[in-house]
Coordinates of C-alpha atoms and ligand atoms in Angstrom, one line a residue:
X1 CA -53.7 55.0 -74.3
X2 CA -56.1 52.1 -74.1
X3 CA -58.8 51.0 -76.9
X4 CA -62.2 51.5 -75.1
X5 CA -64.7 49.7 -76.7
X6 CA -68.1 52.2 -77.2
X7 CA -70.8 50.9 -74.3
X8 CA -73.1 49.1 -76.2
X9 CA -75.7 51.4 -74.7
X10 CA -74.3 54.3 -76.6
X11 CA -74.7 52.2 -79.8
X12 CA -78.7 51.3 -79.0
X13 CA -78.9 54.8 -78.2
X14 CA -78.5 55.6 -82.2
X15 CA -82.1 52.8 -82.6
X16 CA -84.1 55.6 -80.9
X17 CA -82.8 57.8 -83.6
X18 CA -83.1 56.2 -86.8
X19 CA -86.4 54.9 -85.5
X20 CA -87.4 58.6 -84.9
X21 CA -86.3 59.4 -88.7
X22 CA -87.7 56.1 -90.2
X23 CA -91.2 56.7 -88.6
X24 CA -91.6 60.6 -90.2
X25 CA -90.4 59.1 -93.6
X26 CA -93.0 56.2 -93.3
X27 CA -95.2 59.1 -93.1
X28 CA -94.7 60.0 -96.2
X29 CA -96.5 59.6 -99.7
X30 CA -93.5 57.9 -101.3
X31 CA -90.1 56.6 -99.4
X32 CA -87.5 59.1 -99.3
X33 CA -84.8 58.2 -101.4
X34 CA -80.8 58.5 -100.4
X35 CA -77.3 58.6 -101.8
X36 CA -74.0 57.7 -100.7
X37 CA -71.2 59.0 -102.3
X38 CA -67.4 57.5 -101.3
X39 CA -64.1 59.0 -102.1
X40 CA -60.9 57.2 -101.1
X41 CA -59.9 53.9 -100.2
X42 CA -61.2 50.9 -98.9
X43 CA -61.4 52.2 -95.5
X44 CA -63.8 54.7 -96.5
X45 CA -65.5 51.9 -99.2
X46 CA -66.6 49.6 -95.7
X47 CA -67.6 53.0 -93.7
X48 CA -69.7 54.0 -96.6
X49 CA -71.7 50.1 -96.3
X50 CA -72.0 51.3 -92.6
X51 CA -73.6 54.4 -93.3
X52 CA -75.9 52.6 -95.9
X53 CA -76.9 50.0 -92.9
X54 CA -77.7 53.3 -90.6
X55 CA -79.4 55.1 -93.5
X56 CA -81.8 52.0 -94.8
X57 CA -82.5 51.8 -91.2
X58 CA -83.6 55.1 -90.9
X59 CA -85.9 54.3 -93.7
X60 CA -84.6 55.7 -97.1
X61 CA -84.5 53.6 -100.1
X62 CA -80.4 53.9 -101.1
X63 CA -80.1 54.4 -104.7
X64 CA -77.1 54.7 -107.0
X65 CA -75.0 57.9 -106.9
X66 CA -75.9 60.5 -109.7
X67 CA -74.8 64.2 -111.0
X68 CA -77.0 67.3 -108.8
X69 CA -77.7 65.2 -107.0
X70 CA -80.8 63.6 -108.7
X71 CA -82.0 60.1 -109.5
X72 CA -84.0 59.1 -112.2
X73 CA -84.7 63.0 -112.4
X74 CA -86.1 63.2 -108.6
X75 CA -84.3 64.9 -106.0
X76 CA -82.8 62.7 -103.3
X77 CA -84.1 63.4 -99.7
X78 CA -80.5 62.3 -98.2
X79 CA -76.8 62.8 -99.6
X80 CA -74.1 61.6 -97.9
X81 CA -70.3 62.3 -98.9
X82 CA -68.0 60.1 -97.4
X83 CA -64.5 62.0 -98.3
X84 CA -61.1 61.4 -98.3
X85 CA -58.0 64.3 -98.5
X86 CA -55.2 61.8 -99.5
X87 CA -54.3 64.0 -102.4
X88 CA -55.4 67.6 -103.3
X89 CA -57.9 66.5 -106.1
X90 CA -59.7 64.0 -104.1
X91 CA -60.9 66.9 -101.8
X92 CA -61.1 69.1 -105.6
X93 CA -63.7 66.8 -106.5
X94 CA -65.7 66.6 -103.2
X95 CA -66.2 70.6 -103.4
X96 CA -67.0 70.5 -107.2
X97 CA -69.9 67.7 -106.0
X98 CA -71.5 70.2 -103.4
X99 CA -71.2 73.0 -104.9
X100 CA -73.6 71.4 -107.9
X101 CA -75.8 70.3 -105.2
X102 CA -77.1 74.3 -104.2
X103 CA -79.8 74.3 -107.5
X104 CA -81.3 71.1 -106.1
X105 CA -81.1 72.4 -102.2
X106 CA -83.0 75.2 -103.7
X107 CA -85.3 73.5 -105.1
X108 CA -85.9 71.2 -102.4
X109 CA -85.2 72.7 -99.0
X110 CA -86.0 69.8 -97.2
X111 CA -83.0 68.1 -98.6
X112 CA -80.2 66.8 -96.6
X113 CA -76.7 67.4 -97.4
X114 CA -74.3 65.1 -94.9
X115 CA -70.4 65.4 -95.3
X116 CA -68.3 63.5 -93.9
X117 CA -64.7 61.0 -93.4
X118 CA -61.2 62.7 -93.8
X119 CA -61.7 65.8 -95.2
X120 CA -63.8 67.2 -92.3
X121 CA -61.6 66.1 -89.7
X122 CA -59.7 69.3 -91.0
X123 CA -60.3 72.9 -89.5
X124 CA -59.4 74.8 -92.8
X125 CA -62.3 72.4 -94.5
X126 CA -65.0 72.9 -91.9
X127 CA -64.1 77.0 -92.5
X128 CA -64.6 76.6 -96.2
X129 CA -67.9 74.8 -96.0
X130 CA -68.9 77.1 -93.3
X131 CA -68.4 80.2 -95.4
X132 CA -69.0 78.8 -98.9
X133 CA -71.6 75.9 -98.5
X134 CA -74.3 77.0 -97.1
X135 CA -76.2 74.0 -98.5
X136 CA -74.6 71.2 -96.4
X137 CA -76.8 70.2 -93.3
X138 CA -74.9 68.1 -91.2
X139 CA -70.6 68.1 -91.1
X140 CA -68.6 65.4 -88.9
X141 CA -65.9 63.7 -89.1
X142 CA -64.0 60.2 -89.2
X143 CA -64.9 59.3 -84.9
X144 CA -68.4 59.0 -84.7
X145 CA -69.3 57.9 -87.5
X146 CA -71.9 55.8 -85.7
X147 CA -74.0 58.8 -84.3
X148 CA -74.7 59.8 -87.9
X149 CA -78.3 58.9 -87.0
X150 CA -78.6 61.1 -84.2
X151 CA -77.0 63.9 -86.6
X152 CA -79.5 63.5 -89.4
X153 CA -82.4 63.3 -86.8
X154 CA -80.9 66.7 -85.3
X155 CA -80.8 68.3 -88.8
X156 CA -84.2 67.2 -89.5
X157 CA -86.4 68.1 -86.1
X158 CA -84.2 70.6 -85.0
X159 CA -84.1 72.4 -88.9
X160 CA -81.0 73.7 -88.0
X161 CA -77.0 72.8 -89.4
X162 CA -75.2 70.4 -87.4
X163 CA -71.2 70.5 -87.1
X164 CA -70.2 67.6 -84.8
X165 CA -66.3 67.3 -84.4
X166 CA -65.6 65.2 -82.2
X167 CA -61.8 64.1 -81.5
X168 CA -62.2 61.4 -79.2
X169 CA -59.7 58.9 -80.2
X170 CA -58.5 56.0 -78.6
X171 CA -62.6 54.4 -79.4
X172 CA -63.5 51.6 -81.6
X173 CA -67.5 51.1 -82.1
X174 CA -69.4 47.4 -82.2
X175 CA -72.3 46.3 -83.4
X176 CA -73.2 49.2 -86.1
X177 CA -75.2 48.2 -88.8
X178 CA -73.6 47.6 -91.4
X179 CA -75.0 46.9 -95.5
X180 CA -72.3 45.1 -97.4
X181 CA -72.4 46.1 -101.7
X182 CA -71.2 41.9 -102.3
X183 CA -72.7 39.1 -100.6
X184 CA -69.5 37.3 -101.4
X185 CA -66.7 39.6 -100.6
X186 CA -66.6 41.4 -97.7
X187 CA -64.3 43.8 -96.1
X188 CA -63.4 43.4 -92.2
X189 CA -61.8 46.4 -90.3
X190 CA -59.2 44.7 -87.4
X191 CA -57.9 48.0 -86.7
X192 CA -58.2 52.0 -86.8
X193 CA -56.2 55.1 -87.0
X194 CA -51.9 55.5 -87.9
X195 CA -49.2 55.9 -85.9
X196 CA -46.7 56.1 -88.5
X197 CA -46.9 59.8 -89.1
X198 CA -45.3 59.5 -92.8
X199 CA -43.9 63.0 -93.4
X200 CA -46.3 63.5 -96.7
X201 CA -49.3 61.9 -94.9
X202 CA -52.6 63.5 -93.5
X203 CA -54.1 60.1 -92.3
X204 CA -52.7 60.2 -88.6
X205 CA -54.4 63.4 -88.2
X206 CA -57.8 62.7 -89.9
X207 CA -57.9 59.0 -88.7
X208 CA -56.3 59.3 -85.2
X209 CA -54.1 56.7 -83.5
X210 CA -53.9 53.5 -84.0
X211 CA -57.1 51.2 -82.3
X212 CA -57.4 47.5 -82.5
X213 CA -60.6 45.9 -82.4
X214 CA -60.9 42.9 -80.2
X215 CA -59.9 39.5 -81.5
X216 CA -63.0 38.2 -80.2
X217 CA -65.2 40.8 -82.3
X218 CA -63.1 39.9 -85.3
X219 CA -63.7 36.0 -85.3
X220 CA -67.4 36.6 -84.3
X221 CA -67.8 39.2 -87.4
X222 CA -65.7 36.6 -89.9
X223 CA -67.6 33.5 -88.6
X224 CA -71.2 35.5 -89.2
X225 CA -69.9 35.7 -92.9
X226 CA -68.7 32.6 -93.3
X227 CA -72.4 31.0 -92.0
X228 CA -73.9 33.9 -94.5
X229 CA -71.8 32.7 -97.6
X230 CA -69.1 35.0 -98.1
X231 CA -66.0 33.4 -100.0
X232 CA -63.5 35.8 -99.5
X233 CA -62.6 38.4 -97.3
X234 CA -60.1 41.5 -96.8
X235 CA -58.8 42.6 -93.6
X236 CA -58.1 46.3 -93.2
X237 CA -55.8 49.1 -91.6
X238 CA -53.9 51.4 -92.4
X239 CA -50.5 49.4 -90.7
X240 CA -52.0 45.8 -90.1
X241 CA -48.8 44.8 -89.0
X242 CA -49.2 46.9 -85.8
X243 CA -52.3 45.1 -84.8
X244 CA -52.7 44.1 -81.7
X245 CA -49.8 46.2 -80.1
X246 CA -52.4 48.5 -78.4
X247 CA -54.3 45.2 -76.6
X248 CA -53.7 43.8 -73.4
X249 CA -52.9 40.3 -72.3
X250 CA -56.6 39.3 -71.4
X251 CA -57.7 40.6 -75.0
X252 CA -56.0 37.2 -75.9
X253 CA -53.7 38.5 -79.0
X254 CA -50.8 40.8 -79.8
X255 CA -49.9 40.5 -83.0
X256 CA -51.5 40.6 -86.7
X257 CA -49.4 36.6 -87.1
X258 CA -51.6 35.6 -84.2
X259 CA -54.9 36.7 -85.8
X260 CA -54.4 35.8 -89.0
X261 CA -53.5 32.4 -87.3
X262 CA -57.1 31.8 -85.5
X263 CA -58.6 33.2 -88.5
X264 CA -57.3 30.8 -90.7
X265 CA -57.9 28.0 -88.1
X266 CA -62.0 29.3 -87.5
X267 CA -62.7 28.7 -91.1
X268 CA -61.5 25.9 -91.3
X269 CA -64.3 23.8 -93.4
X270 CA -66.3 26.9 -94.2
X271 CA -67.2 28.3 -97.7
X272 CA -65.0 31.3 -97.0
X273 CA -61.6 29.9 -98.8
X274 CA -59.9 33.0 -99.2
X275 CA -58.2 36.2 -97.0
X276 CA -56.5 38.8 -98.2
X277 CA -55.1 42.2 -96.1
X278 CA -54.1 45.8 -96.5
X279 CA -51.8 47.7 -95.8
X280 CA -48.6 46.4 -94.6
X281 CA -46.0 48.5 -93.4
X282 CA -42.9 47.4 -94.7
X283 CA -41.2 48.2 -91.7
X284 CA -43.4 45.7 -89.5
X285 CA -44.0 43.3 -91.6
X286 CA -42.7 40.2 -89.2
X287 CA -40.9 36.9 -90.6
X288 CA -43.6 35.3 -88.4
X289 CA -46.2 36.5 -90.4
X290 CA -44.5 35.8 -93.6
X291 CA -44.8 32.2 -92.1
X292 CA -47.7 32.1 -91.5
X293 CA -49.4 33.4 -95.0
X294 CA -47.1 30.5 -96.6
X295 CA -48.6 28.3 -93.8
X296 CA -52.3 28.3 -94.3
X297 CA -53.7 28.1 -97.7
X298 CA -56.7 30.3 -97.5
X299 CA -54.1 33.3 -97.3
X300 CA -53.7 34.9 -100.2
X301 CA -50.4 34.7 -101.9
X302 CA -51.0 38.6 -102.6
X303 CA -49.3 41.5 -100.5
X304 CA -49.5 45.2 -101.3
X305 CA -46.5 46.3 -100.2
X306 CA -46.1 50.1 -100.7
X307 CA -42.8 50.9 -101.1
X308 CA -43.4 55.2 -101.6
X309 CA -39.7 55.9 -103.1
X310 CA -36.5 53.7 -104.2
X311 CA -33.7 56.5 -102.9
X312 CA -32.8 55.3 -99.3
X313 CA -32.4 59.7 -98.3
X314 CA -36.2 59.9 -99.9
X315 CA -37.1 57.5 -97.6
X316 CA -35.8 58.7 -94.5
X317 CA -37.1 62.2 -95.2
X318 CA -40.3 60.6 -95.8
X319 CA -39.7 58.8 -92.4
X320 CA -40.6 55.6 -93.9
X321 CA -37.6 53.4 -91.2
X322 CA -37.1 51.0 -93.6
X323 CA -33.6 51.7 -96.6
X324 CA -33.9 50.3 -100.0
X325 CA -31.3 47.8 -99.4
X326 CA -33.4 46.3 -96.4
X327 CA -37.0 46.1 -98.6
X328 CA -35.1 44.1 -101.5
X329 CA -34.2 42.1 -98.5
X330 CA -38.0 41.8 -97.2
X331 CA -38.7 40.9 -100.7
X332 CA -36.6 38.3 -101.2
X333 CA -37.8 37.1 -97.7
X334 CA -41.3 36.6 -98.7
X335 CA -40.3 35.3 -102.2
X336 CA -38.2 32.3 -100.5
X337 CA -41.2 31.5 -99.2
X338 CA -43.6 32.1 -101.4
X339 CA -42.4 32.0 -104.8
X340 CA -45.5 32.7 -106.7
X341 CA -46.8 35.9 -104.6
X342 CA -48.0 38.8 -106.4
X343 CA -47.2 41.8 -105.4
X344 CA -48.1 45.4 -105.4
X345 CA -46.6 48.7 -104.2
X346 CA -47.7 52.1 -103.9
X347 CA -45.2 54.9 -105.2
X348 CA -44.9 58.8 -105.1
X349 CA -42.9 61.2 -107.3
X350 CA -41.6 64.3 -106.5
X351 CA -41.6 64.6 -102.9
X352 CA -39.3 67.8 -101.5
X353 CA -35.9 67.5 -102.6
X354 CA -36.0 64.4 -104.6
X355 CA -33.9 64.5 -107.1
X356 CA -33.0 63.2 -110.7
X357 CA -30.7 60.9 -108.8
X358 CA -32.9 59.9 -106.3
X359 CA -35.8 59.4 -109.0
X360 CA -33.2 56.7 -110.6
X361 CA -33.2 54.9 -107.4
X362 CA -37.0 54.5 -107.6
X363 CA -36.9 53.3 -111.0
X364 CA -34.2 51.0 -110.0
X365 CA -35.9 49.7 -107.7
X366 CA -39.3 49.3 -109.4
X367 CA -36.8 47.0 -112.1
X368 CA -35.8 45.0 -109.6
X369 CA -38.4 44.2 -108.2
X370 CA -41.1 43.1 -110.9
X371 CA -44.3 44.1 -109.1
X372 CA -47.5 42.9 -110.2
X373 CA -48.8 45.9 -110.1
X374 CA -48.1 49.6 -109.3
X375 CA -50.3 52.6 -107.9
X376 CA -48.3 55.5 -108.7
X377 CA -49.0 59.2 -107.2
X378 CA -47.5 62.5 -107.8
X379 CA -46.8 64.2 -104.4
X380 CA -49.4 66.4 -103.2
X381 CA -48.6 69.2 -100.5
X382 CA -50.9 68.1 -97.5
X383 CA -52.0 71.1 -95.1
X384 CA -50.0 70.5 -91.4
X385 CA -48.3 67.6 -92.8
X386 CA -43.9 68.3 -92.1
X387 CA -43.9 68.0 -96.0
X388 CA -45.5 70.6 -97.1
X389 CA -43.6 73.4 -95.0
X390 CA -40.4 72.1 -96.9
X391 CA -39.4 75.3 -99.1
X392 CA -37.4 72.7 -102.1
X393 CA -40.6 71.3 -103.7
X394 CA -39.6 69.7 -106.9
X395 CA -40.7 71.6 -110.2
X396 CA -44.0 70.6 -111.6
X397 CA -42.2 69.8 -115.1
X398 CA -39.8 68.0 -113.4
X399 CA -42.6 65.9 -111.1
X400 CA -44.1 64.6 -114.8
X401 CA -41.7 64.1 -116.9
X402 CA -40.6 61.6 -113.9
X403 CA -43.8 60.1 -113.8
X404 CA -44.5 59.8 -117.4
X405 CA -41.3 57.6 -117.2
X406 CA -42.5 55.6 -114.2
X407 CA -45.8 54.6 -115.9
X408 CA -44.5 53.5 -118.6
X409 CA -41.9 51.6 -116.4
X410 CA -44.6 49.6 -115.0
X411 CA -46.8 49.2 -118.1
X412 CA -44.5 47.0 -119.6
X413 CA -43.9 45.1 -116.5
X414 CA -47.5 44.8 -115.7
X415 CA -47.3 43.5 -119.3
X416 CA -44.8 41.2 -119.0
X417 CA -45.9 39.5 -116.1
X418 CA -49.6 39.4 -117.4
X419 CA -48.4 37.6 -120.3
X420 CA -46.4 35.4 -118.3
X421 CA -50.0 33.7 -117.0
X422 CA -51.0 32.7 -120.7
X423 CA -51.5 29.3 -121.2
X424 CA -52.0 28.9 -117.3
X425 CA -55.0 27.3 -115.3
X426 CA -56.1 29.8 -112.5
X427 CA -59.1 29.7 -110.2
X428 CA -60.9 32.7 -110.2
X429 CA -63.6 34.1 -107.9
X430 CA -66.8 34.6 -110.1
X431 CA -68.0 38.4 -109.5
X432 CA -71.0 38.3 -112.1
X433 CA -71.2 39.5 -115.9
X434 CA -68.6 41.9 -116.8
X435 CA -69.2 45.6 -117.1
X436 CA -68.2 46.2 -120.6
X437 CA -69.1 42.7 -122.2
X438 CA -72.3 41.4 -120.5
X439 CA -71.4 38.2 -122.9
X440 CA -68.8 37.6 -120.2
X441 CA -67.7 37.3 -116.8
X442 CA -64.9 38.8 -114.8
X443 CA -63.4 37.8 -111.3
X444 CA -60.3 37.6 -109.9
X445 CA -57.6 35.6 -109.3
X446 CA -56.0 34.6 -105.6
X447 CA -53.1 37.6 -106.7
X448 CA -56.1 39.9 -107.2
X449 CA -55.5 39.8 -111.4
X450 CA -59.1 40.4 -113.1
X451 CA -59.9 37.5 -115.5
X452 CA -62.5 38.2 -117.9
X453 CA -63.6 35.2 -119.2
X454 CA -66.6 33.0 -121.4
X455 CA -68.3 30.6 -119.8
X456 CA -71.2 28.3 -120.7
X457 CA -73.5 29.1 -118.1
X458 CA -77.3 30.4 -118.3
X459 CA -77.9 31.6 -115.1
X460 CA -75.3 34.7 -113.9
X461 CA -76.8 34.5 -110.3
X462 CA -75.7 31.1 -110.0
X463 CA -72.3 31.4 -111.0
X464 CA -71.8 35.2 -109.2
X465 CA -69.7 34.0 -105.9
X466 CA -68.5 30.4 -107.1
X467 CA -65.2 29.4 -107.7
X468 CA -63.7 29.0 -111.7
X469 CA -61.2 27.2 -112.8
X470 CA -60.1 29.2 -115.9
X471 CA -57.7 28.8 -118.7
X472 CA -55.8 31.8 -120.0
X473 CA -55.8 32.8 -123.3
X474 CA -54.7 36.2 -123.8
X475 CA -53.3 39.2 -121.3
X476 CA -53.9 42.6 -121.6
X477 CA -52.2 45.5 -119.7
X478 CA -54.1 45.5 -116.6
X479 CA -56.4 42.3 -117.4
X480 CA -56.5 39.0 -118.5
X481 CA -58.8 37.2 -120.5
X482 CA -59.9 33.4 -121.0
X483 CA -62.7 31.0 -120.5
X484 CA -63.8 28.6 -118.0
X485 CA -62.8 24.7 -117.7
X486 CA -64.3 23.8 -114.4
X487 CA -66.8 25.2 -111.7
X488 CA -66.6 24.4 -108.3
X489 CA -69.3 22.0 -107.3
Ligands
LIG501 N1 -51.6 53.2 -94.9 C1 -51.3 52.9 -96.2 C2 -51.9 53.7 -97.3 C3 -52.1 55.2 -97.1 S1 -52.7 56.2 -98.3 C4 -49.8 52.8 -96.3 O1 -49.1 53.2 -95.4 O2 -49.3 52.4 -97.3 C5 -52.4 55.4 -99.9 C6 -51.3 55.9 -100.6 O3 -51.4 57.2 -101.0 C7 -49.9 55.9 -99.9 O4 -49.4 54.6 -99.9 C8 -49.2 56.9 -100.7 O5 -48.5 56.3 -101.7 C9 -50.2 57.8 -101.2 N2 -50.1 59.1 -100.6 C10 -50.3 59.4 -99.3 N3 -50.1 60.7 -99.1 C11 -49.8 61.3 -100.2 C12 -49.5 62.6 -100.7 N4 -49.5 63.6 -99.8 N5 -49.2 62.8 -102.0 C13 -49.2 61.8 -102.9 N6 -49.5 60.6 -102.5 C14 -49.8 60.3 -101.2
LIG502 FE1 -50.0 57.4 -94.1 FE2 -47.7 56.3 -93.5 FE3 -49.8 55.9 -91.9 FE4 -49.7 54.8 -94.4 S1 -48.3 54.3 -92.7 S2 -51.4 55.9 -93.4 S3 -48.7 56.4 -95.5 S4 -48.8 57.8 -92.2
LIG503 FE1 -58.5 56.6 -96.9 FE2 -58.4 59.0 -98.0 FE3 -59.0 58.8 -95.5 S1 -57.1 57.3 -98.4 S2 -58.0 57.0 -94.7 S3 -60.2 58.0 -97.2 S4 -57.7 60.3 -96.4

């Protein structure tokens, strides 16, 4: 099926909405307040900085996310969950969020409860909010995300619930406004949706199939950031190695090489020095593009490469196409060319039938390799998924002894390789003071370490979003700390 770009009428269509909305709350003694709260991953993270563009717009003053739903002891106007159902306990905690939210719904009527992203693209979910969360106002899903205006103006002047389910897939939507958290970092979505269909996996069904946004939007977006400041950027999918399959000739690209390409040559000479991407399959992951990343210098030397199991007859049954034997090959592929990447991996324990012997093979693996860093989950049954019908789950004791033995497989390579970087200059993108010493500042390095480092510098704006040389002194686990030598000029 074709991508069809939304008319941009049907876009300007949403102004008329959050105009409607913005001129009631104007009416009002003091601005509304709102609150955005994200689940998931980064995916969800830029949608959310969508919704914040279409909710300031509609004139509420976004403030940070607090417990029932309250800020600074006043009840927010607006709520917004954007959710994800990757794992059981990401929904867990979704329901345990609105459930606390029925007190303050009480005591405010007038308050509106919005939920959506993946967990609402589910039938079973919509039935449980239905019959046990009477509170939330307005329910849709992950494909039209951009008519949340017209939802919340529905809610509002029609006082009623709206559920909005749309499946319309094959659509990618321009020109929504959007309110980025970093005026230095910013993520950029080339492409929507999964094809892969990853026997454990409920993304293909909540996210659709895959959609590739037009080159031409993509440069135009990156080249707006680049004039507005923005250093570094990360390009997102769920399989960026499939971009592009799903355009045609005149769209001017077919592969995720090619774009990468014409984005590194349209910065050229621009403050934004750095791109990074996620995810790639390691099935598609092209020698041209492993060419092209040691090519041009603003790519990142950083790839987050989930691998999911080492046992080739895990793999298959997760219907990953790709053996053991033939990632160690992609790995030493990239490292030929790029010695110094970092890399990173996503890993699950105890999917159906995998067994001591298979669990070896993942730890194997893991050892032979030397990631950087690994995010490791336990399996979680996904409703409709192939996985979850399979009758030989693997024993819960079983699942964490495994785990427990993973973790602290990777600890001490995390560790290792951390240490390895003492004594070493790295340039790090200033993010501001750290969080838990506001005597220092954090940022990262091209491989996406944290550096937490001193600095002699007065003013934290200044530095926030300038790049640090920094000399490493010390490594922790997950961290590494140091202080500056030279900022860029
Ligand atoms: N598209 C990306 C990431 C998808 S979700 C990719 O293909 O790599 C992020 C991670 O969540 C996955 O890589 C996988 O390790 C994990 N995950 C997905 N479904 C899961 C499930 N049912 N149980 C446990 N972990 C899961
Ligand atoms: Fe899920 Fe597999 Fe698609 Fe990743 S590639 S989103 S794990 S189905
Ligand atoms: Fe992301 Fe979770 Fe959806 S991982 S794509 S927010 S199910």
């Amino acid at each position: 099926m074709a991508t069809r770009v939304i008319p941009y009428e049907d876009i300007e269509k949403q102004n008329y909405y959050m105009q409607s909305v913005r001129d009631m709350n104007m009416g009002k003694a003091e601005q509304p307040i709102a609150c955005i709260k994200t689940f998931g991953c980064q995916m969800n993270e830029h949608d959310s900085e969508k919704i914040a563009g279409m909710v300031e717009r509609m004139g509420y003053r976004i403030v940070p996310d607090e417990i029932e739903g309250k800020y600074n002891g006043r009840i927010c106007d607006l709520i917004v969950f954007n959710t994800c159902c990757i794992r059981e306990n990401a929904e867990e905690k979704v329901f345990g969020h609105i459930g606390a939210l029925k007190g303050a719904k009480r005591a405010k009527p007038d308050m509106i409860t919005v939920v959506c992203g993946c967990m609402t693209e589910q039938p079973h979910i919509i039935d449980e909010i239905n019959k046990k969360y009477k509170n939330v106002d307005v329910l849709f899903g992950t494909h039209n995300l951009h008519r949340l205006p017209e939802f919340v103006h529905n809610s509002i002047f029609n006082n009623c619930r709206v559920c909005e389910l749309s499946h319309t897939e094959g659509e990618v939507a321009e020109g929504v406004p959007v309110k980025r958290d970093s005026t230095f970092k910013a993520w950029v979505t080339i492409m929507y949706g999964c094809n892969n269909f990853c026997t454990y996996c409920i993304v293909p069904y909540v996210r659709g199939r895959e959609r590739s946004r037009k080159m031409s939007d993509i440069l135009k977006e990156i080249e707006t950031l680049a004039a507005n400041g923005v250093r570094e950027i990360t390009l997102l999918g769920q399989n960026v190695n499939s971009y592009g399959k799903d355009l045609t000739e005149n769209d001017g690209c077919r592969s995720f090489a090619d774009l990468l390409t014409a984005i590194c040559e349209r910065i050229e000479g621009t403050g934004l020095k750095r791109i990074r991407f996620m995810t790639s399959h390691p099935k598609d992951l092209s020698d041209e593009l492993i060419e092209v990343m040691a090519k041009y210098p603003a790519v990142c030397k950083q790839l987050h490469l989930p691998v999911q199991a080492g046992s080739t007859a895990i793999l298959n049954k997760m219907n990953r196409r790709y053996t053991k034997e033939s990632y160690l090959a992609l790995v030493e592929r990239i490292r030929a060319k790029m010695p110094e990447i970092v890399l990173s991996t996503d890993i699950i324990v105890g999917f159906p039938e995998e067994t001591a012997d298979d669990f070896k093979e993942t730890l194997d693996l893991v050892t032979k390799v030397q990631y950087d860093m690994a995010y490791t989950f336990i399996y979680s049954p996904r409703v409709g998924t192939p996985a979850a019908k399979n009758p030989n789950q693997v024993p819960e004791q079983e699942v964490k002894e495994h785990f427990g033995r993973l973790v602290e497989l990777q600890n001490s390579v995390d560790r290792k390789k951390n240490e390895a970087m003492v004594g070493k200059t790295v340039e790090v993108l200033c993010e501001g003071l750290s969080r838990t010493n506001i005597n220092r500042f954090t940022g990262r390095t091209e491989g996406n370490k944290i550096v937490n480092f001193t600095a002699d510098v007065k003013n934290c704006q200044e530095a926030t979003g300038k790049f640090v040389k920094v000399y490493i002194d010390s490594a922790q686990t997950w961290s590494l700390d140091g202080h500056a030598v030279e900022w860029e000029k």
